[in-house]
mmCIF file of C-alpha atoms in Angstrom:
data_model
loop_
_atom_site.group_PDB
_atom_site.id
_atom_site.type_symbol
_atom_site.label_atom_id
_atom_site.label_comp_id
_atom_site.label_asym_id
_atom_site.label_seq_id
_atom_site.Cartn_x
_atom_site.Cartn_y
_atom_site.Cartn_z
ATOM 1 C CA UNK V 52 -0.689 -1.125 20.468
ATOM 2 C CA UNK V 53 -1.404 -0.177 17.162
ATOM 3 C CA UNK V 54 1.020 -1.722 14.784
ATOM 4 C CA UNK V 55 1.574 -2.289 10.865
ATOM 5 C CA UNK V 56 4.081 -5.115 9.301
ATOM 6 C CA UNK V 57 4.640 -5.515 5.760
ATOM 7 C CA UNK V 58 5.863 -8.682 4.138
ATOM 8 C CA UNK V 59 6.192 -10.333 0.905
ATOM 9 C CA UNK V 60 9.236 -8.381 -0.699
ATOM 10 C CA UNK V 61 11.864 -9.571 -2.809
ATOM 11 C CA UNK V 62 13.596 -9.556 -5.829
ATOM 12 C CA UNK V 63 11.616 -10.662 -9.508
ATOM 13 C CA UNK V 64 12.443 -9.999 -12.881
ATOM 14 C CA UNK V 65 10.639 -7.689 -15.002
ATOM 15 C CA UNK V 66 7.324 -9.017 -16.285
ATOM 16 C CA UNK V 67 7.167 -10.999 -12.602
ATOM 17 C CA UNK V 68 4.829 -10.610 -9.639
ATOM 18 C CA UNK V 69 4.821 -10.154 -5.945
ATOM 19 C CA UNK V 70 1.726 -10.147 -3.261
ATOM 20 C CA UNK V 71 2.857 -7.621 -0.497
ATOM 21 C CA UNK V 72 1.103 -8.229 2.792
ATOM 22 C CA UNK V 73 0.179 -5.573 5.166
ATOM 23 C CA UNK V 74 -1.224 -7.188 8.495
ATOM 24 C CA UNK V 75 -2.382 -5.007 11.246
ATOM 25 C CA UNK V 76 -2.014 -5.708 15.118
ATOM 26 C CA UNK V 77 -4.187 -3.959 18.330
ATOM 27 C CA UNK V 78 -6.662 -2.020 15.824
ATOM 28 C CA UNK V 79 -9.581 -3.997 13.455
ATOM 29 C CA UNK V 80 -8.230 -3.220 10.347
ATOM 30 C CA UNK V 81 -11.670 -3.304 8.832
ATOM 31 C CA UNK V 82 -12.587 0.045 9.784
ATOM 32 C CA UNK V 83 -9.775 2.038 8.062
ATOM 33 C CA UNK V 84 -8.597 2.925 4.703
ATOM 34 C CA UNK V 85 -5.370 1.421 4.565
ATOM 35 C CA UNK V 86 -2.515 3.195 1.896
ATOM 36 C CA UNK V 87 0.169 1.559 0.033
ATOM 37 C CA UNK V 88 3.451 4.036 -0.667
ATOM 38 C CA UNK V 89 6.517 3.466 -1.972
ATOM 39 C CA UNK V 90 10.075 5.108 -2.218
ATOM 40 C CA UNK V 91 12.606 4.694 -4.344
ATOM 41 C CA UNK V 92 16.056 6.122 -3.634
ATOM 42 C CA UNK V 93 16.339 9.219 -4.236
ATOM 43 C CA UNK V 94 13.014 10.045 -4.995
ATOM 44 C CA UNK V 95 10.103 11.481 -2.914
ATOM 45 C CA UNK V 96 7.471 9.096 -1.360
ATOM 46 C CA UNK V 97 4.459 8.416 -3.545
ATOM 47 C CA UNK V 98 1.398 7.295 -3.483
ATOM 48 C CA UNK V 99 0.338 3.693 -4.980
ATOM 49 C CA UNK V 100 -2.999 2.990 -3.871
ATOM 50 C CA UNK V 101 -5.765 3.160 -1.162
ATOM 51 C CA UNK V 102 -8.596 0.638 -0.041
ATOM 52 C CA UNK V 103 -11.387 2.272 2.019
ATOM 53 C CA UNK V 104 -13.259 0.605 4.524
ATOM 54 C CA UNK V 105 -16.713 -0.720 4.372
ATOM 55 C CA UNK V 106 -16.928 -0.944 0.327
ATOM 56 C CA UNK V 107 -13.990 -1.574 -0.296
ATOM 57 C CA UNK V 108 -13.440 0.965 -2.943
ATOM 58 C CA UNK V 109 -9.862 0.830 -4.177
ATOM 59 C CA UNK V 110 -7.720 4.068 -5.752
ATOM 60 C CA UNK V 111 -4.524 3.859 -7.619
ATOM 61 C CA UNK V 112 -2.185 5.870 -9.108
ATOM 62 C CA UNK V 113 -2.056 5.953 -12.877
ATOM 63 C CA UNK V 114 1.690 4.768 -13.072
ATOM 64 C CA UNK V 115 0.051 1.305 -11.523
ATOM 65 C CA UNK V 116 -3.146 1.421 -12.725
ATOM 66 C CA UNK V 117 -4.095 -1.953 -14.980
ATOM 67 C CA UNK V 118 -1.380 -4.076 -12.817
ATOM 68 C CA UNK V 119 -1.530 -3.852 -9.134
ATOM 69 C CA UNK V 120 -4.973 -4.780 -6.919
ATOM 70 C CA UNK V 121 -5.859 -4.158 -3.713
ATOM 71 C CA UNK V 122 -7.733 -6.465 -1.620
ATOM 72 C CA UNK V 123 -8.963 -6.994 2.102
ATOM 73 C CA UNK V 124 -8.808 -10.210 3.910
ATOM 74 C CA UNK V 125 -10.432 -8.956 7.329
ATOM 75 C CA UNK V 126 -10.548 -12.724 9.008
ATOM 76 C CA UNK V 127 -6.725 -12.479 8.544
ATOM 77 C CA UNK V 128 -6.320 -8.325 9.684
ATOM 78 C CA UNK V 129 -4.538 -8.032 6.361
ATOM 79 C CA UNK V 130 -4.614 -5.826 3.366
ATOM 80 C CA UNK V 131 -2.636 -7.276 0.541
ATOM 81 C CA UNK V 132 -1.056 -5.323 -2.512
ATOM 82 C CA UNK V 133 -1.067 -8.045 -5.774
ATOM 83 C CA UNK V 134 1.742 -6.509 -8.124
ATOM 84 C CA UNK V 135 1.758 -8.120 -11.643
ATOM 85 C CA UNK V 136 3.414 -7.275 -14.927
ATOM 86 C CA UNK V 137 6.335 -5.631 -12.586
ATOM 87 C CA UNK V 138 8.636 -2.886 -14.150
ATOM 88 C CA UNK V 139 11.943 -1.917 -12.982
ATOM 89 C CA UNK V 140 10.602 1.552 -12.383
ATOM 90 C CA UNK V 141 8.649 -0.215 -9.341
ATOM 91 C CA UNK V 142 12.280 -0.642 -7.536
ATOM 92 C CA UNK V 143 11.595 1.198 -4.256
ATOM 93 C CA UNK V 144 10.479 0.096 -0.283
ATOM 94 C CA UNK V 145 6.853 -0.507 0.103
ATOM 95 C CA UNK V 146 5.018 0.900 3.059
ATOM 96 C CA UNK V 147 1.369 0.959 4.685
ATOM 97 C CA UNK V 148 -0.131 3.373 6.152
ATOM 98 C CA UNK V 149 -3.390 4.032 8.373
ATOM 99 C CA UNK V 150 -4.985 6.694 9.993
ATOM 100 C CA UNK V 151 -7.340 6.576 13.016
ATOM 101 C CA UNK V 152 -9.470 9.553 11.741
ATOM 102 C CA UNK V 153 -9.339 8.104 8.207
ATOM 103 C CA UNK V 154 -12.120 5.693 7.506
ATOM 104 C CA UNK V 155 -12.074 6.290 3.747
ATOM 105 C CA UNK V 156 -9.115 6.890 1.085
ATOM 106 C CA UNK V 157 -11.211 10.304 -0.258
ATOM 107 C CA UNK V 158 -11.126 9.217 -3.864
ATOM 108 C CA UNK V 159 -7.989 10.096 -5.553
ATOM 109 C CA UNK V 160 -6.723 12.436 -3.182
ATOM 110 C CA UNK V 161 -5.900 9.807 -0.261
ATOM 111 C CA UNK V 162 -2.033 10.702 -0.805
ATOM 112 C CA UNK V 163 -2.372 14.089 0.070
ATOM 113 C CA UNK V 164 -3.427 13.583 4.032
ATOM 114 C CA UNK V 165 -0.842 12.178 6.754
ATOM 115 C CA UNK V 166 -1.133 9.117 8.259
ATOM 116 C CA UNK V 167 -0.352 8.265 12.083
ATOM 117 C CA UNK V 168 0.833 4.701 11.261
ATOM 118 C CA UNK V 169 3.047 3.105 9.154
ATOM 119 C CA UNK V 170 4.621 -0.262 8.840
ATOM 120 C CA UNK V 171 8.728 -0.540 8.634
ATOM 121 C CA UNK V 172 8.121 -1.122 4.490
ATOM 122 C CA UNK V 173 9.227 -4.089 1.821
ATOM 123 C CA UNK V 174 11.935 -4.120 -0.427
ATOM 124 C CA UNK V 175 10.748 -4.717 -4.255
ATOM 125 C CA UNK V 176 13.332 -5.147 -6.756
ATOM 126 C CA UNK V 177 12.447 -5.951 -10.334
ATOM 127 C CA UNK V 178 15.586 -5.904 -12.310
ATOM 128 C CA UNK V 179 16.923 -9.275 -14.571
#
């Protein structure tokens, strides 16, 4: 079955980073654009970025711009979110997200579409 785990959460100071993980199980990863959101409390989800298959082309929002990467491993099935220069603004619970109809993020508009399948999310802290 299709499934999405995240992993790599904790708690860093500001200025600190964090590599999230998002591994996929009974789909090829590969072939899909794969989302990062997060939610803070209180807050509505929001986009944070989107890799698209094939290229690789990556899309971020401008709050994150400059200091988080996305990258593919695709012997590993994993999509990994590298968060550096962390803020305390980044508090919130990291998710993935994939879609089987969704092969590329759609430029800066891959927040607007739903997504079939998301992973349990992360917690990220940044706070001294």
């Amino acid at each position: 079955q299709v499934q999405l785990v995240e992993s790599g959460g904790g708690l860093v100071q500001p200025g600190g980073s964090l590599r999230l993980s998002c591994t996929a199980s009974g789909f090829t990863l590969a072939n899909y654009a794969i989302v990062w959101f997060r939610q803070a409390p209180g807050k509505e989800r929001e986009g944070v970025g989107c890799i698209s298959s094939a290229d690789g082309a990556t899309y971020y929002a401008e709050s994150v711009e400059g200091r988080f990467t996305i990258s593919r491993d695709n012997a590993k099935n994993t999509v990994y979110l590298q968060m550096n220069s962390l803020k305390p603004e980044d508090t919130a619970v990291y998710y993935c997200a994939t879609d089987d109809a969704r092969p590329t993020c759609s430029g800066q508009y891959y927040y607007t579409f739903e997504y079939y399948y998301w992973g349990q999310g992360t917690q990220v802290t940044v706070s001294s």
